[in-house]
PDB file of C-alpha atoms in Angstrom:
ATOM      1  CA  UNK I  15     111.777 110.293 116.797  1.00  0.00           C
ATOM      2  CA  UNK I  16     115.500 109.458 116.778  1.00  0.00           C
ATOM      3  CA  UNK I  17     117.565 111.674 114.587  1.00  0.00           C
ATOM      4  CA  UNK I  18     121.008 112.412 115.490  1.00  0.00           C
ATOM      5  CA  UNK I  19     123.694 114.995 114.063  1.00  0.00           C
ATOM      6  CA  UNK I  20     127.574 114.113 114.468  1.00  0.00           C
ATOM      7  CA  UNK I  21     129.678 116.485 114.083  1.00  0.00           C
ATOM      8  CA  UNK I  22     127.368 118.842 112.703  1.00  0.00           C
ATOM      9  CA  UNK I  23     126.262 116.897 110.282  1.00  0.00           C
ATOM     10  CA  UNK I  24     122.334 116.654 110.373  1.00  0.00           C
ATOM     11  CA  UNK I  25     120.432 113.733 108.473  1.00  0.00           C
ATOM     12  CA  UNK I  26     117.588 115.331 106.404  1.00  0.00           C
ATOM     13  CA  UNK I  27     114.007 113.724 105.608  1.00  0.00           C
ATOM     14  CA  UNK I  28     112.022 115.322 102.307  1.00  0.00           C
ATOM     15  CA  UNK I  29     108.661 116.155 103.778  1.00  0.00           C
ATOM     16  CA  UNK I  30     107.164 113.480 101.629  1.00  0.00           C
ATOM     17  CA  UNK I  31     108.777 110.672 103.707  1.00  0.00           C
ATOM     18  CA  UNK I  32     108.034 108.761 106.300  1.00  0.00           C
ATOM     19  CA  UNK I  33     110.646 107.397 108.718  1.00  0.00           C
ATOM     20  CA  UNK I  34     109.038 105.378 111.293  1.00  0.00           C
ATOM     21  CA  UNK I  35     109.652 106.628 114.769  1.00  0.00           C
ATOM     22  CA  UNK I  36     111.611 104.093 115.709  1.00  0.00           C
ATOM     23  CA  UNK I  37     114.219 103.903 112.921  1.00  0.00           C
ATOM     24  CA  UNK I  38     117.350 105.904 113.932  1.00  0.00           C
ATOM     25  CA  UNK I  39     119.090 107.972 111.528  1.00  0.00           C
ATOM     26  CA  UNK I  40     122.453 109.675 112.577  1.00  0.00           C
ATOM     27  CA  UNK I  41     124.377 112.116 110.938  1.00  0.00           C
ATOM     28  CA  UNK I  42     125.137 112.281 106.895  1.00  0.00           C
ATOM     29  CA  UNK I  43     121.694 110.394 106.070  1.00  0.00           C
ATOM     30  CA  UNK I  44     119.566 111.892 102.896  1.00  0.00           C
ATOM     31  CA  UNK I  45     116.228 110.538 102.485  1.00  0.00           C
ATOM     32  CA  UNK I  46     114.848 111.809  99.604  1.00  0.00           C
ATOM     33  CA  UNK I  47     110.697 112.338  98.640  1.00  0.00           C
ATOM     34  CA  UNK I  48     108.134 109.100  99.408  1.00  0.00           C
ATOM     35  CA  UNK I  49     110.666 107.538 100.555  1.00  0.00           C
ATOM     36  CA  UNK I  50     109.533 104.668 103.227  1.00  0.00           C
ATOM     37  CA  UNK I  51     112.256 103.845 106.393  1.00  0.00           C
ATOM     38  CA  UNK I  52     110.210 101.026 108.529  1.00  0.00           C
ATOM     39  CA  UNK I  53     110.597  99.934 111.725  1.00  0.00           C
ATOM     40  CA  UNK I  54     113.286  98.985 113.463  1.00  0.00           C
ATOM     41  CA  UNK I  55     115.892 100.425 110.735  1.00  0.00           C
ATOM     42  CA  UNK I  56     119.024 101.694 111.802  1.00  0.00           C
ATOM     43  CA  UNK I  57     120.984 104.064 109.292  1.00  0.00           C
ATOM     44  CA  UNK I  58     124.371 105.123 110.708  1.00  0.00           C
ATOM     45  CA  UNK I  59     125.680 108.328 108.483  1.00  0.00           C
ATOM     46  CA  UNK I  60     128.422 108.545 111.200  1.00  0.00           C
ATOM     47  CA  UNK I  61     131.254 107.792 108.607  1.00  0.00           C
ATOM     48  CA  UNK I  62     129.759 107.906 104.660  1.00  0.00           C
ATOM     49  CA  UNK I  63     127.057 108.949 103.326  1.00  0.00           C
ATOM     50  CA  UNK I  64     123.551 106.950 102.959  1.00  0.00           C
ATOM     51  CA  UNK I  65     121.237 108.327 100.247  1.00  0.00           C
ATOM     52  CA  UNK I  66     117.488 106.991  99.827  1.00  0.00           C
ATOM     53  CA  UNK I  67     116.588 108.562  96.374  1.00  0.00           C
ATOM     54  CA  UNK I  68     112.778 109.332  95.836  1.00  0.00           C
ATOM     55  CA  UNK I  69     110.256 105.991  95.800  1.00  0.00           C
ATOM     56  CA  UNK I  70     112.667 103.806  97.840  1.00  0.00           C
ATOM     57  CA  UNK I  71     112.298 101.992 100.976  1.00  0.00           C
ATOM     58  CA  UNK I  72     113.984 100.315 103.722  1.00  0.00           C
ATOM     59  CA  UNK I  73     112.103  98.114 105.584  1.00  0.00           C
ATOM     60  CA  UNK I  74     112.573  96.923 109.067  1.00  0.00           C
ATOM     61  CA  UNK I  75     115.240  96.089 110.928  1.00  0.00           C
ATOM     62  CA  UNK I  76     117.274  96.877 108.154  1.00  0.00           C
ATOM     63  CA  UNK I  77     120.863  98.525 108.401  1.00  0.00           C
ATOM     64  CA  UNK I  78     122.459 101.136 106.364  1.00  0.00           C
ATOM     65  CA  UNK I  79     126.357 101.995 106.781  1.00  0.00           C
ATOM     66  CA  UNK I  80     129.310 102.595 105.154  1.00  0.00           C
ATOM     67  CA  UNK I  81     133.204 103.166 105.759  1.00  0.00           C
ATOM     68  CA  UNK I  82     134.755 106.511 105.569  1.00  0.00           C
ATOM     69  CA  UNK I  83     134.565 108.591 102.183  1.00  0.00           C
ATOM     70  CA  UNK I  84     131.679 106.187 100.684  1.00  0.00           C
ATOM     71  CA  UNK I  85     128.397 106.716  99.780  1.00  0.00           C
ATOM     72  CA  UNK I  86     125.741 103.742  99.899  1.00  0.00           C
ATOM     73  CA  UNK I  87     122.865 104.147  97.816  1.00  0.00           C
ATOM     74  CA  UNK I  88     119.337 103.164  97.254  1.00  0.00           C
ATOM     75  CA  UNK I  89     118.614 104.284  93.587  1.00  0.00           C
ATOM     76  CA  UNK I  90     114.780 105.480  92.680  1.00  0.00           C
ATOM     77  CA  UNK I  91     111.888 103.074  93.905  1.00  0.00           C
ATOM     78  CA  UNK I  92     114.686 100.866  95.023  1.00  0.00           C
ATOM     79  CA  UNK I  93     113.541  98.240  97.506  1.00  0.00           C
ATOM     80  CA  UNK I  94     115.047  96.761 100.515  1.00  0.00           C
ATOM     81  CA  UNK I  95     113.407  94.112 102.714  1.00  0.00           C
ATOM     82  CA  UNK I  96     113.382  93.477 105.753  1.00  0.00           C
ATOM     83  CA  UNK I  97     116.619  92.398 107.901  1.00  0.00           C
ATOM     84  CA  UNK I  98     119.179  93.435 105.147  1.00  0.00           C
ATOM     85  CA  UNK I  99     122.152  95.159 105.385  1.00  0.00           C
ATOM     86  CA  UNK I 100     123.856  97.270 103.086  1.00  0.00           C
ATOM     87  CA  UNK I 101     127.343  98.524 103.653  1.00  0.00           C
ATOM     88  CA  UNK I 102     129.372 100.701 101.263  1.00  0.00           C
ATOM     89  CA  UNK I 103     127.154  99.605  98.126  1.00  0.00           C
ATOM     90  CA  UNK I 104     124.639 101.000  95.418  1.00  0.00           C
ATOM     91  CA  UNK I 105     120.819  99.321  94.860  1.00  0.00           C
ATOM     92  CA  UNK I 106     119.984 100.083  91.494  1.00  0.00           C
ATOM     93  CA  UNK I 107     117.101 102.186  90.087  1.00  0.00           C
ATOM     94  CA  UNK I 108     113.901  99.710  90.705  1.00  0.00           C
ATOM     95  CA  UNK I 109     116.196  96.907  92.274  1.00  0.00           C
ATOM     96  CA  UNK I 110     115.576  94.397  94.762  1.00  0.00           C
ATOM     97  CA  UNK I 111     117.420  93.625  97.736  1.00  0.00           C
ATOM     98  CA  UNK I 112     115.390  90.017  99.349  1.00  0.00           C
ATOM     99  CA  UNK I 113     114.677  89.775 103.327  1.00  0.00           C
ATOM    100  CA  UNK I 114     118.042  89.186 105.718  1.00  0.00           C
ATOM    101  CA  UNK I 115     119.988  89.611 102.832  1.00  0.00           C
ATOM    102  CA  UNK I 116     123.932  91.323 103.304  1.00  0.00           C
ATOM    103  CA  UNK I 117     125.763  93.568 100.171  1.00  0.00           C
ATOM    104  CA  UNK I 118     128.728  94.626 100.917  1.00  0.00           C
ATOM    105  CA  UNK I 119     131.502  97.398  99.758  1.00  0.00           C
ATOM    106  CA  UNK I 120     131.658  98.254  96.138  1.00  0.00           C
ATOM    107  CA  UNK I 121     129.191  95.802  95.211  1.00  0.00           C
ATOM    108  CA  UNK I 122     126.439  97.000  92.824  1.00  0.00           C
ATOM    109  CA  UNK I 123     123.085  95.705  92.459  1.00  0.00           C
ATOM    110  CA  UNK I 124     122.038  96.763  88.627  1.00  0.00           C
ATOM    111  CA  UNK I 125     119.333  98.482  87.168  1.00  0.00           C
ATOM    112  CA  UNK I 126     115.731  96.458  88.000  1.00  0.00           C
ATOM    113  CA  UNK I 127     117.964  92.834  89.285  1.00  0.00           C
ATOM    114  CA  UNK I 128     116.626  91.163  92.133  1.00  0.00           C
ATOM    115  CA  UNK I 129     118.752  89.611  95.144  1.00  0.00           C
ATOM    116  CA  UNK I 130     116.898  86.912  96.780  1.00  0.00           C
ATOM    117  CA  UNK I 131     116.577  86.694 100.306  1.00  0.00           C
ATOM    118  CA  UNK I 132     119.322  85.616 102.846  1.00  0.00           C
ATOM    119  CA  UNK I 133     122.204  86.050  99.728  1.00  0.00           C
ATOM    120  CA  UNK I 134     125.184  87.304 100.527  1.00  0.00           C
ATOM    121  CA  UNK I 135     126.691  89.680  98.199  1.00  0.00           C
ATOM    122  CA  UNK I 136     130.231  90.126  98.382  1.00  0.00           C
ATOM    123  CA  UNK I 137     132.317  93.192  97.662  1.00  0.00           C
ATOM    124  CA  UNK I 138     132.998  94.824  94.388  1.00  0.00           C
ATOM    125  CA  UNK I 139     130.345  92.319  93.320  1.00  0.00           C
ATOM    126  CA  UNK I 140     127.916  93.247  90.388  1.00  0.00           C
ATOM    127  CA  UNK I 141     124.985  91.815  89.861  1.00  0.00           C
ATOM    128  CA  UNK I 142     123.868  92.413  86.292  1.00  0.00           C
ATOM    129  CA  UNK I 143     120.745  94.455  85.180  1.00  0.00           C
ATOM    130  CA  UNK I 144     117.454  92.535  85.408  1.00  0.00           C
ATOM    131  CA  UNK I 145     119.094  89.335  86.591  1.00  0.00           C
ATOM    132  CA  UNK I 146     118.857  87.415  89.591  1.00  0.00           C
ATOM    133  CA  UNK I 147     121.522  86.694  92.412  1.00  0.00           C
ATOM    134  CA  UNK I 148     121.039  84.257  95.005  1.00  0.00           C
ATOM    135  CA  UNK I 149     123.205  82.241  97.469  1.00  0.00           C
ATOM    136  CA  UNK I 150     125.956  82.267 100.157  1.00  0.00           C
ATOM    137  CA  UNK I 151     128.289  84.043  98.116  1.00  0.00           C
ATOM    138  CA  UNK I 152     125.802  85.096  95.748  1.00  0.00           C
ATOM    139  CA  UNK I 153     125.321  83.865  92.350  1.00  0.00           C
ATOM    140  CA  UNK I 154     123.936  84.967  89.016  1.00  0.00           C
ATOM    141  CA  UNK I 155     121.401  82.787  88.768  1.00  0.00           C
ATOM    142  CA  UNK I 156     119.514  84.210  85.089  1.00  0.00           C
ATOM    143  CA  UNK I 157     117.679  87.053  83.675  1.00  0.00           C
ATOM    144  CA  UNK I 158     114.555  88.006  85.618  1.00  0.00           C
ATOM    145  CA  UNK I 159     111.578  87.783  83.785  1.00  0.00           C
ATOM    146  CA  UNK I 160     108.609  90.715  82.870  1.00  0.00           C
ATOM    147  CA  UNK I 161     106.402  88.877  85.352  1.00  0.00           C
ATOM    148  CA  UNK I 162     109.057  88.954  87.710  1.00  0.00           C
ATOM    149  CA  UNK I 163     110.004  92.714  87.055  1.00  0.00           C
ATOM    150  CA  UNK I 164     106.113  93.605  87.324  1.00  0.00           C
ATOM    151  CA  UNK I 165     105.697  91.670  90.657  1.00  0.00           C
ATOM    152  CA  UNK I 166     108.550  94.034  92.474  1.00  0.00           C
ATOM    153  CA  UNK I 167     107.157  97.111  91.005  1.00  0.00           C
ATOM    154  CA  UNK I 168     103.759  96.035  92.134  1.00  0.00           C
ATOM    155  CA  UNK I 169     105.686  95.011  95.311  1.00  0.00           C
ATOM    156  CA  UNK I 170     107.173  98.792  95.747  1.00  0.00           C
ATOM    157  CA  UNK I 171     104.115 100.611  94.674  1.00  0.00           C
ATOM    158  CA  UNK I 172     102.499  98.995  97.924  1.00  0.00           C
ATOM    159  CA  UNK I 173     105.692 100.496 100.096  1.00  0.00           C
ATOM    160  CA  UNK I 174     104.707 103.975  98.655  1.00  0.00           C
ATOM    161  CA  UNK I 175     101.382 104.074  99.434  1.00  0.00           C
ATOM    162  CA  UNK I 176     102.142 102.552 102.648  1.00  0.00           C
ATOM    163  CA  UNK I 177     104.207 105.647 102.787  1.00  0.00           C
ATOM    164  CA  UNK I 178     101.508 107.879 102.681  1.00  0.00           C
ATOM    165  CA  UNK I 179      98.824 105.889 104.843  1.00  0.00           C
ATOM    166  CA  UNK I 180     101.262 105.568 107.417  1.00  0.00           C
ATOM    167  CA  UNK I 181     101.872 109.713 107.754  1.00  0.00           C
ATOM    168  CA  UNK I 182      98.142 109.843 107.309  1.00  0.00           C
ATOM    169  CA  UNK I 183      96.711 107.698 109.948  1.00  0.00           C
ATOM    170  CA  UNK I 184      99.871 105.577 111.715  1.00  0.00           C
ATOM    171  CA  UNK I 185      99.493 106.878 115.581  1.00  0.00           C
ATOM    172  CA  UNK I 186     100.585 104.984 119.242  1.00  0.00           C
ATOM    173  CA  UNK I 187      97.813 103.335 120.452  1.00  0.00           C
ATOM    174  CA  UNK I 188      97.386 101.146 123.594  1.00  0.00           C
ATOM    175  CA  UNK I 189      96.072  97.723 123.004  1.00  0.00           C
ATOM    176  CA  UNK I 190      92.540  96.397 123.079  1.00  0.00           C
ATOM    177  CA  UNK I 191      92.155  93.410 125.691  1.00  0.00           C
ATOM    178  CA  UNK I 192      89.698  91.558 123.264  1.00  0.00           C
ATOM    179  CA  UNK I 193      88.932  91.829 119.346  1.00  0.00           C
ATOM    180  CA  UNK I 194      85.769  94.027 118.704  1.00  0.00           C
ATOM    181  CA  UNK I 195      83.225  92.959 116.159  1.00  0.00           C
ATOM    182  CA  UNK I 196      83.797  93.448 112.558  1.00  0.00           C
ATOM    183  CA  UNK I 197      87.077  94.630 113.227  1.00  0.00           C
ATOM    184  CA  UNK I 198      88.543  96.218 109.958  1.00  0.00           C
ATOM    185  CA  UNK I 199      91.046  94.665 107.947  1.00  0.00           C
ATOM    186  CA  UNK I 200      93.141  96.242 104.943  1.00  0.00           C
ATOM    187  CA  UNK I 201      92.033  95.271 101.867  1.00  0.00           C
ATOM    188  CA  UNK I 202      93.768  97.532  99.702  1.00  0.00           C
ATOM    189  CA  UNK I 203      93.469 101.233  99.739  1.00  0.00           C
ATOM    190  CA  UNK I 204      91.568 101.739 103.490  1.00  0.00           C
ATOM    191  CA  UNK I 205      90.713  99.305 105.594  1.00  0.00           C
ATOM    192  CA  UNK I 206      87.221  98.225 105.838  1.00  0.00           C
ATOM    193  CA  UNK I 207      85.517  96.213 108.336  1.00  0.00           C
ATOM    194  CA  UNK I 208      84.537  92.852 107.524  1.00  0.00           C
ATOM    195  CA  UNK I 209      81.604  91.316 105.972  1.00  0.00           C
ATOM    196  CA  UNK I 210      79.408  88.638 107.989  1.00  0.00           C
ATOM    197  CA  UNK I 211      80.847  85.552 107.060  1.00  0.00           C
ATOM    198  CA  UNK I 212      83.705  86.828 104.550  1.00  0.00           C
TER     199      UNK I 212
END
């Protein structure tokens, strides 16, 4: 698995975590308990500081940096997806940060507020508590709505218990040259093979 110190500086991984062994994480990287760092991701703690805090997740191909003396920050159960990059910025506790998606310096996604996917948030930007941004720069669009709110928690629930299924049962495989019969599929919880005709 690729983990790199610089200068000393060693990332650390809670126990409870899993980083996927291709994501690379170098130097000043914390990633706190059930945290989830997918495939792909890179986070570069080579000049500030990157902090996961417990319940959050980066998905793949993400990228985490951040200039000298800053910290960038994904707040509790905060949730990234996938192709985003976050430089120099803060994700709020339970906030949402949509696929290929960019925040940059000093910007601030509040508390529970959603960016949608492929925005571009610029720096020193705030986007509000349990509101929406979207766009190219990014907008606030309106205040997100319980359904909304309940979707992404739903949404990051599934990341943590992909968390744990992943350090439970996620190994390298080779390929099968043909599908077997009633090959499983994931239905929630385990997968389970599938039923004749379903």
């Amino acid at each position: 698995m690729p983990f790199y110190a610089i200068d000393g500086i060693v990332p650390v991984v809670h126990p409870s975590a899993y980083v996927h062994p291709t994501a690379v994480l170098i130097g000043d990287v914390i990633v706190g308990p059930n945290c989830y760092v997918g495939p792909g991701a890179s986070l570069r703690g080579d000049f500030g500081r990157l902090v996961l805090e417990e319940g959050a997740n980066i998905q793949d191909n993400c990228t985490m940096h951040g200039f000298p003396g800053t910290d960038t920050v994904i707040e509790v159960d905060g949730h990234v997806g996938h192709g985003a990059v976050l430089h120099g910025c803060r994700v709020g506790r339970g906030a949402l940060v949509g696929m290929n998606s960019v925040v940059m310096d000093g910007a601030v996604v509040g508390e529970r507020a959603m960016v949608a996917a492929c925005a571009f948030v610029k720096a020193g930007q705030e986007v509000p508590a349990r509101s929406l941004a979207a766009g190219i720069p990014a907008k606030i669009l309106r205040e997100l709505t319980e359904q909304e709110i309940a979707w992404k928690e739903a949404g990051t629930r599934d990341y943590q218990n992909l968390t744990l299924r992943s350090a439970r049962s996620m190994v390298e495989v080779r390929p099968l040259t043909e599908m077997e019969d009633g090959r499983p599929r994931y239905s929630g919880g385990e997968a389970k093979p599938k039923k004749a005709g379903g």
